[in-house]
PDB file of C-alpha atoms in Angstrom:
ATOM      1  CA  MET A   1      -7.292  12.759  61.866  1.00  0.00           C
ATOM      2  CA  VAL A   2      -5.228  13.996  58.911  1.00  0.00           C
ATOM      3  CA  ILE A   3      -6.817  16.841  56.960  1.00  0.00           C
ATOM      4  CA  SER A   4      -5.777  16.964  53.336  1.00  0.00           C
ATOM      5  CA  THR A   5      -4.152  20.188  52.156  1.00  0.00           C
ATOM      6  CA  GLN A   6      -4.520  19.224  48.505  1.00  0.00           C
ATOM      7  CA  PRO A   7      -6.890  21.437  46.490  1.00  0.00           C
ATOM      8  CA  ALA A   8     -10.157  19.826  45.466  1.00  0.00           C
ATOM      9  CA  ALA A   9     -10.160  18.228  42.022  1.00  0.00           C
ATOM     10  CA  SER A  10     -12.919  20.529  40.748  1.00  0.00           C
ATOM     11  CA  ALA A  11     -10.949  23.648  41.745  1.00  0.00           C
ATOM     12  CA  VAL A  12      -7.852  22.322  39.980  1.00  0.00           C
ATOM     13  CA  ALA A  13      -9.911  21.542  36.873  1.00  0.00           C
ATOM     14  CA  TYR A  14     -11.534  24.975  37.003  1.00  0.00           C
ATOM     15  CA  ASN A  15      -8.163  26.742  37.076  1.00  0.00           C
ATOM     16  CA  ARG A  16      -6.998  24.577  34.161  1.00  0.00           C
ATOM     17  CA  ILE A  17     -10.043  25.592  32.095  1.00  0.00           C
ATOM     18  CA  VAL A  18      -9.430  29.265  32.874  1.00  0.00           C
ATOM     19  CA  ALA A  19      -5.837  28.908  31.659  1.00  0.00           C
ATOM     20  CA  GLN A  20      -6.971  27.123  28.499  1.00  0.00           C
ATOM     21  CA  MET A  21      -9.513  29.864  27.840  1.00  0.00           C
ATOM     22  CA  SER A  22      -6.848  32.527  28.173  1.00  0.00           C
ATOM     23  CA  LYS A  23      -4.542  30.694  25.764  1.00  0.00           C
ATOM     24  CA  ALA A  24      -7.330  30.105  23.224  1.00  0.00           C
ATOM     25  CA  LEU A  25      -8.368  33.759  23.308  1.00  0.00           C
ATOM     26  CA  LYS A  26      -4.777  34.878  22.821  1.00  0.00           C
ATOM     27  CA  LEU A  27      -4.359  32.557  19.842  1.00  0.00           C
ATOM     28  CA  ALA A  28      -7.574  33.994  18.388  1.00  0.00           C
ATOM     29  CA  GLY A  29      -6.252  37.526  18.794  1.00  0.00           C
ATOM     30  CA  ARG A  30      -8.897  38.406  21.340  1.00  0.00           C
ATOM     31  CA  PRO A  31      -8.512  40.092  24.768  1.00  0.00           C
ATOM     32  CA  SER A  32      -8.122  37.780  27.753  1.00  0.00           C
ATOM     33  CA  ASP A  33     -11.422  39.046  29.200  1.00  0.00           C
ATOM     34  CA  ALA A  34     -13.395  38.654  25.949  1.00  0.00           C
ATOM     35  CA  ALA A  35     -15.301  35.576  27.153  1.00  0.00           C
ATOM     36  CA  ARG A  36     -17.055  34.508  30.320  1.00  0.00           C
ATOM     37  CA  LEU A  37     -17.082  30.990  31.732  1.00  0.00           C
ATOM     38  CA  THR A  38     -20.335  29.487  32.980  1.00  0.00           C
ATOM     39  CA  ALA A  39     -19.614  26.510  35.233  1.00  0.00           C
ATOM     40  CA  VAL A  40     -22.446  24.068  34.534  1.00  0.00           C
ATOM     41  CA  SER A  41     -23.449  22.903  37.993  1.00  0.00           C
ATOM     42  CA  LYS A  42     -26.665  21.132  37.009  1.00  0.00           C
ATOM     43  CA  ASN A  43     -27.097  17.761  38.729  1.00  0.00           C
ATOM     44  CA  GLN A  44     -23.742  18.133  40.497  1.00  0.00           C
ATOM     45  CA  PRO A  45     -23.284  17.593  44.250  1.00  0.00           C
ATOM     46  CA  TRP A  46     -22.427  20.562  46.428  1.00  0.00           C
ATOM     47  CA  GLU A  47     -19.063  19.069  47.438  1.00  0.00           C
ATOM     48  CA  VAL A  48     -17.694  19.581  43.915  1.00  0.00           C
ATOM     49  CA  ILE A  49     -19.384  22.972  43.411  1.00  0.00           C
ATOM     50  CA  GLU A  50     -18.156  24.683  46.569  1.00  0.00           C
ATOM     51  CA  PRO A  51     -14.419  24.369  45.774  1.00  0.00           C
ATOM     52  CA  VAL A  52     -15.046  26.269  42.545  1.00  0.00           C
ATOM     53  CA  LEU A  53     -16.870  28.968  44.502  1.00  0.00           C
ATOM     54  CA  LEU A  54     -13.962  29.135  46.928  1.00  0.00           C
ATOM     55  CA  ALA A  55     -11.631  29.552  43.946  1.00  0.00           C
ATOM     56  CA  GLY A  56     -13.525  32.758  43.203  1.00  0.00           C
ATOM     57  CA  HIS A  57     -15.898  31.712  40.435  1.00  0.00           C
ATOM     58  CA  ARG A  58     -19.426  33.111  40.534  1.00  0.00           C
ATOM     59  CA  THR A  59     -21.186  32.249  37.248  1.00  0.00           C
ATOM     60  CA  PHE A  60     -23.102  28.955  37.246  1.00  0.00           C
ATOM     61  CA  GLY A  61     -25.556  27.296  34.887  1.00  0.00           C
ATOM     62  CA  GLU A  62     -28.563  25.211  35.893  1.00  0.00           C
ATOM     63  CA  ASN A  63     -31.054  23.152  33.921  1.00  0.00           C
ATOM     64  CA  ARG A  64     -34.093  23.142  36.188  1.00  0.00           C
ATOM     65  CA  VAL A  65     -35.750  26.039  37.954  1.00  0.00           C
ATOM     66  CA  GLN A  66     -36.649  24.230  41.177  1.00  0.00           C
ATOM     67  CA  GLU A  67     -33.288  22.504  41.527  1.00  0.00           C
ATOM     68  CA  ALA A  68     -31.512  25.820  41.091  1.00  0.00           C
ATOM     69  CA  ILE A  69     -33.652  27.564  43.705  1.00  0.00           C
ATOM     70  CA  GLU A  70     -33.143  24.778  46.229  1.00  0.00           C
ATOM     71  CA  ARG A  71     -29.386  24.751  45.663  1.00  0.00           C
ATOM     72  CA  TRP A  72     -28.582  28.434  45.470  1.00  0.00           C
ATOM     73  CA  GLU A  73     -31.187  30.369  47.442  1.00  0.00           C
ATOM     74  CA  PRO A  74     -29.739  29.370  50.859  1.00  0.00           C
ATOM     75  CA  VAL A  75     -26.261  30.677  49.962  1.00  0.00           C
ATOM     76  CA  ARG A  76     -27.071  33.567  47.666  1.00  0.00           C
ATOM     77  CA  ASP A  77     -25.919  36.987  48.873  1.00  0.00           C
ATOM     78  CA  ASP A  78     -25.424  36.112  52.543  1.00  0.00           C
ATOM     79  CA  VAL A  79     -22.779  33.402  51.955  1.00  0.00           C
ATOM     80  CA  TYR A  80     -21.568  33.915  48.389  1.00  0.00           C
ATOM     81  CA  SER A  81     -22.099  37.397  47.011  1.00  0.00           C
ATOM     82  CA  GLY A  82     -21.999  38.335  43.364  1.00  0.00           C
ATOM     83  CA  LEU A  83     -23.502  35.135  41.994  1.00  0.00           C
ATOM     84  CA  ASP A  84     -24.579  35.160  38.349  1.00  0.00           C
ATOM     85  CA  LEU A  85     -27.071  32.305  37.965  1.00  0.00           C
ATOM     86  CA  ARG A  86     -28.154  31.202  34.515  1.00  0.00           C
ATOM     87  CA  LEU A  87     -30.926  28.982  33.275  1.00  0.00           C
ATOM     88  CA  ILE A  88     -29.430  26.962  30.422  1.00  0.00           C
ATOM     89  CA  GLY A  89     -32.073  24.236  30.297  1.00  0.00           C
ATOM     90  CA  PRO A  90     -35.557  24.330  28.778  1.00  0.00           C
ATOM     91  CA  LEU A  91     -38.103  26.600  30.441  1.00  0.00           C
ATOM     92  CA  GLN A  92     -41.735  25.611  30.807  1.00  0.00           C
ATOM     93  CA  SER A  93     -44.220  28.456  30.651  1.00  0.00           C
ATOM     94  CA  ASN A  94     -45.684  27.553  34.057  1.00  0.00           C
ATOM     95  CA  LYS A  95     -42.222  28.092  35.584  1.00  0.00           C
ATOM     96  CA  ALA A  96     -41.641  31.440  33.904  1.00  0.00           C
ATOM     97  CA  GLU A  97     -42.591  33.529  36.920  1.00  0.00           C
ATOM     98  CA  GLU A  98     -40.205  31.666  39.229  1.00  0.00           C
ATOM     99  CA  ALA A  99     -37.434  31.793  36.636  1.00  0.00           C
ATOM    100  CA  VAL A 100     -37.830  35.525  36.062  1.00  0.00           C
ATOM    101  CA  ALA A 101     -37.746  36.184  39.800  1.00  0.00           C
ATOM    102  CA  PHE A 102     -34.689  34.012  40.460  1.00  0.00           C
ATOM    103  CA  PHE A 103     -32.248  33.894  37.541  1.00  0.00           C
ATOM    104  CA  ASP A 104     -29.887  36.592  36.371  1.00  0.00           C
ATOM    105  CA  VAL A 105     -29.866  35.205  32.820  1.00  0.00           C
ATOM    106  CA  ILE A 106     -32.262  32.960  30.892  1.00  0.00           C
ATOM    107  CA  GLU A 107     -30.488  31.511  27.852  1.00  0.00           C
ATOM    108  CA  THR A 108     -33.317  29.372  26.499  1.00  0.00           C
ATOM    109  CA  VAL A 109     -35.977  31.635  25.042  1.00  0.00           C
ATOM    110  CA  ASP A 110     -36.976  29.242  22.275  1.00  0.00           C
ATOM    111  CA  ARG A 111     -40.570  29.872  21.213  1.00  0.00           C
ATOM    112  CA  ASP A 112     -43.329  32.432  21.158  1.00  0.00           C
ATOM    113  CA  LYS A 113     -45.145  30.986  24.173  1.00  0.00           C
ATOM    114  CA  ILE A 114     -42.044  31.321  26.357  1.00  0.00           C
ATOM    115  CA  ALA A 115     -41.345  34.864  25.200  1.00  0.00           C
ATOM    116  CA  ARG A 116     -44.900  35.843  26.101  1.00  0.00           C
ATOM    117  CA  ALA A 117     -44.716  34.124  29.485  1.00  0.00           C
ATOM    118  CA  ILE A 118     -41.431  35.854  30.323  1.00  0.00           C
ATOM    119  CA  ALA A 119     -42.817  39.246  29.302  1.00  0.00           C
ATOM    120  CA  ASP A 120     -45.898  38.738  31.488  1.00  0.00           C
ATOM    121  CA  ALA A 121     -43.798  37.554  34.427  1.00  0.00           C
ATOM    122  CA  ALA A 122     -41.363  40.455  34.070  1.00  0.00           C
ATOM    123  CA  GLN A 123     -44.193  42.959  34.161  1.00  0.00           C
ATOM    124  CA  LYS A 124     -45.646  41.290  37.254  1.00  0.00           C
ATOM    125  CA  LYS A 125     -42.319  41.008  39.089  1.00  0.00           C
ATOM    126  CA  GLY A 126     -40.945  44.378  38.051  1.00  0.00           C
ATOM    127  CA  ARG A 127     -37.684  42.836  36.864  1.00  0.00           C
ATOM    128  CA  CYS A 128     -36.397  40.922  33.870  1.00  0.00           C
ATOM    129  CA  PRO A 129     -33.295  38.750  33.609  1.00  0.00           C
ATOM    130  CA  ARG A 130     -30.908  39.134  30.724  1.00  0.00           C
ATOM    131  CA  LEU A 131     -32.303  37.076  27.858  1.00  0.00           C
ATOM    132  CA  PHE A 132     -30.759  34.878  25.176  1.00  0.00           C
ATOM    133  CA  VAL A 133     -32.600  33.189  22.317  1.00  0.00           C
ATOM    134  CA  GLN A 134     -31.740  29.548  21.776  1.00  0.00           C
ATOM    135  CA  VAL A 135     -31.096  28.668  18.129  1.00  0.00           C
ATOM    136  CA  ASN A 136     -31.404  25.077  16.932  1.00  0.00           C
ATOM    137  CA  ILE A 137     -28.370  25.647  14.767  1.00  0.00           C
ATOM    138  CA  GLY A 138     -28.170  22.078  13.459  1.00  0.00           C
ATOM    139  CA  GLU A 139     -31.923  21.849  12.858  1.00  0.00           C
ATOM    140  CA  GLU A 140     -32.075  18.659  14.933  1.00  0.00           C
ATOM    141  CA  VAL A 141     -35.551  17.349  15.730  1.00  0.00           C
ATOM    142  CA  GLN A 142     -34.582  16.293  19.264  1.00  0.00           C
ATOM    143  CA  LYS A 143     -33.321  19.748  20.260  1.00  0.00           C
ATOM    144  CA  ALA A 144     -35.153  22.888  21.260  1.00  0.00           C
ATOM    145  CA  GLY A 145     -34.555  26.256  19.699  1.00  0.00           C
ATOM    146  CA  ILE A 146     -35.570  28.561  16.905  1.00  0.00           C
ATOM    147  CA  LEU A 147     -34.550  27.396  13.440  1.00  0.00           C
ATOM    148  CA  PRO A 148     -31.866  29.568  11.820  1.00  0.00           C
ATOM    149  CA  SER A 149     -34.191  30.394   8.932  1.00  0.00           C
ATOM    150  CA  VAL A 150     -36.695  32.107  11.252  1.00  0.00           C
ATOM    151  CA  ALA A 151     -34.273  33.506  13.838  1.00  0.00           C
ATOM    152  CA  ASP A 152     -34.374  37.054  12.441  1.00  0.00           C
ATOM    153  CA  THR A 153     -38.166  37.120  12.449  1.00  0.00           C
ATOM    154  CA  PHE A 154     -38.382  35.725  15.962  1.00  0.00           C
ATOM    155  CA  LEU A 155     -35.860  38.203  17.355  1.00  0.00           C
ATOM    156  CA  GLN A 156     -37.788  41.088  15.833  1.00  0.00           C
ATOM    157  CA  LYS A 157     -41.057  39.715  17.216  1.00  0.00           C
ATOM    158  CA  THR A 158     -39.748  39.479  20.783  1.00  0.00           C
ATOM    159  CA  VAL A 159     -38.972  43.184  20.696  1.00  0.00           C
ATOM    160  CA  ARG A 160     -42.017  44.355  18.766  1.00  0.00           C
ATOM    161  CA  ASP A 161     -44.712  42.245  20.414  1.00  0.00           C
ATOM    162  CA  TYR A 162     -43.338  41.635  23.913  1.00  0.00           C
ATOM    163  CA  GLY A 163     -40.883  44.457  24.538  1.00  0.00           C
ATOM    164  CA  LEU A 164     -38.106  42.058  25.459  1.00  0.00           C
ATOM    165  CA  ASN A 165     -34.454  43.017  25.225  1.00  0.00           C
ATOM    166  CA  ILE A 166     -32.615  40.045  23.749  1.00  0.00           C
ATOM    167  CA  GLU A 167     -28.905  40.353  24.570  1.00  0.00           C
ATOM    168  CA  GLY A 168     -27.580  37.093  23.215  1.00  0.00           C
ATOM    169  CA  LEU A 169     -27.915  33.906  21.215  1.00  0.00           C
ATOM    170  CA  MET A 170     -27.238  30.400  22.495  1.00  0.00           C
ATOM    171  CA  CYS A 171     -26.820  27.108  20.667  1.00  0.00           C
ATOM    172  CA  ILE A 172     -25.799  23.479  21.108  1.00  0.00           C
ATOM    173  CA  PRO A 173     -24.373  22.202  17.811  1.00  0.00           C
ATOM    174  CA  PRO A 174     -24.619  18.599  16.623  1.00  0.00           C
ATOM    175  CA  ILE A 175     -22.297  16.200  18.439  1.00  0.00           C
ATOM    176  CA  ASP A 176     -20.688  14.811  15.295  1.00  0.00           C
ATOM    177  CA  GLY A 177     -18.642  16.684  12.757  1.00  0.00           C
ATOM    178  CA  PRO A 178     -16.862  20.054  12.827  1.00  0.00           C
ATOM    179  CA  LYS A 179     -18.474  22.781  14.902  1.00  0.00           C
ATOM    180  CA  GLY A 180     -16.954  25.775  13.127  1.00  0.00           C
ATOM    181  CA  PRO A 181     -19.569  26.123  10.359  1.00  0.00           C
ATOM    182  CA  TYR A 182     -22.395  26.193  12.924  1.00  0.00           C
ATOM    183  CA  TYR A 183     -20.622  28.804  15.003  1.00  0.00           C
ATOM    184  CA  ALA A 184     -19.923  30.901  11.919  1.00  0.00           C
ATOM    185  CA  LEU A 185     -23.644  30.861  11.118  1.00  0.00           C
ATOM    186  CA  MET A 186     -24.429  31.980  14.679  1.00  0.00           C
ATOM    187  CA  GLN A 187     -22.053  34.905  14.209  1.00  0.00           C
ATOM    188  CA  LYS A 188     -23.885  35.925  11.029  1.00  0.00           C
ATOM    189  CA  ILE A 189     -27.307  35.800  12.710  1.00  0.00           C
ATOM    190  CA  ALA A 190     -25.994  37.859  15.621  1.00  0.00           C
ATOM    191  CA  ALA A 191     -24.389  40.451  13.351  1.00  0.00           C
ATOM    192  CA  ARG A 192     -27.585  40.918  11.313  1.00  0.00           C
ATOM    193  CA  ASN A 193     -29.570  41.574  14.475  1.00  0.00           C
ATOM    194  CA  GLY A 194     -27.124  43.622  16.524  1.00  0.00           C
ATOM    195  CA  ILE A 195     -26.682  40.878  19.122  1.00  0.00           C
ATOM    196  CA  ALA A 196     -23.560  41.268  21.238  1.00  0.00           C
ATOM    197  CA  HIS A 197     -23.416  38.026  23.231  1.00  0.00           C
ATOM    198  CA  LEU A 198     -22.873  34.537  21.836  1.00  0.00           C
ATOM    199  CA  SER A 199     -23.174  31.510  24.099  1.00  0.00           C
ATOM    200  CA  TYR A 200     -21.676  28.373  22.600  1.00  0.00           C
ATOM    201  CA  GLY A 201     -18.786  26.061  23.329  1.00  0.00           C
ATOM    202  CA  MET A 202     -18.752  23.332  25.961  1.00  0.00           C
ATOM    203  CA  SER A 203     -16.232  20.976  27.549  1.00  0.00           C
ATOM    204  CA  ASP A 204     -15.143  19.323  24.314  1.00  0.00           C
ATOM    205  CA  ASP A 205     -15.116  22.296  21.942  1.00  0.00           C
ATOM    206  CA  PHE A 206     -14.855  25.581  23.819  1.00  0.00           C
ATOM    207  CA  GLU A 207     -11.474  26.422  22.286  1.00  0.00           C
ATOM    208  CA  VAL A 208     -12.999  26.166  18.800  1.00  0.00           C
ATOM    209  CA  ALA A 209     -15.955  28.251  19.964  1.00  0.00           C
ATOM    210  CA  LEU A 210     -13.649  30.992  21.211  1.00  0.00           C
ATOM    211  CA  ARG A 211     -12.033  31.154  17.773  1.00  0.00           C
ATOM    212  CA  PHE A 212     -15.514  31.695  16.339  1.00  0.00           C
ATOM    213  CA  GLY A 213     -16.469  34.625  18.529  1.00  0.00           C
ATOM    214  CA  SER A 214     -18.144  33.004  21.542  1.00  0.00           C
ATOM    215  CA  ASN A 215     -18.079  35.188  24.611  1.00  0.00           C
ATOM    216  CA  GLU A 216     -20.118  32.892  26.860  1.00  0.00           C
ATOM    217  CA  ILE A 217     -18.851  29.312  27.115  1.00  0.00           C
ATOM    218  CA  ARG A 218     -20.545  26.650  29.219  1.00  0.00           C
ATOM    219  CA  VAL A 219     -18.314  23.996  30.805  1.00  0.00           C
ATOM    220  CA  GLY A 220     -19.504  21.268  33.148  1.00  0.00           C
ATOM    221  CA  THR A 221     -17.882  17.851  32.792  1.00  0.00           C
ATOM    222  CA  ALA A 222     -14.357  19.230  32.320  1.00  0.00           C
ATOM    223  CA  ILE A 223     -14.663  20.997  35.684  1.00  0.00           C
ATOM    224  CA  PHE A 224     -16.917  18.818  37.823  1.00  0.00           C
ATOM    225  CA  GLY A 225     -16.565  15.411  36.188  1.00  0.00           C
ATOM    226  CA  SER A 226     -19.386  13.221  34.909  1.00  0.00           C
ATOM    227  CA  ARG A 227     -22.743  13.619  36.609  1.00  0.00           C
TER     228      ARG A 227
END
């Protein structure tokens, strides 16, 4: 039997994305470590995820609580240390306790009910993940998130009423048209509220996002291929 010595396609793609990130940050006049890459592993088979782990990457994004637990719990700590696991899909209130116990970051705090559920779960579990508020930056009816016009009020409410520490904002802009104006608006919301972390930019637009201040990009297809 001949064993291939060629690196796995996902590891090659991952290294290419890292190089593109570095170049984009340099062109934007930002430090090379100014942004973090979340490899979006949702719905991907383990055989394309593991090569990226072996390449040294540790930050992964998942859409569903149960899928993430089933995938990552067996290898967390004992096999692959230093994992940073992020929920980037919608959270249902009845899954809040599991999500709070398992994830390092929840990027989809998008309504009052979820903020309350996370606060209750955090008190019960004695821990709280890092939290991002999702903003429906394009005001699209099919997408979750707080509308830009009420983002300031919601951010203040999460602190005042629930004692949550919101570290970042996340958005998914409309597919069509330029993304820059949406990202510029996200920067303004963040600046008004003292928010340090901005999560936007995906496979097809992360270089633009890095020019507009993103420090948390989420890339799936460009690393792992189509699901």
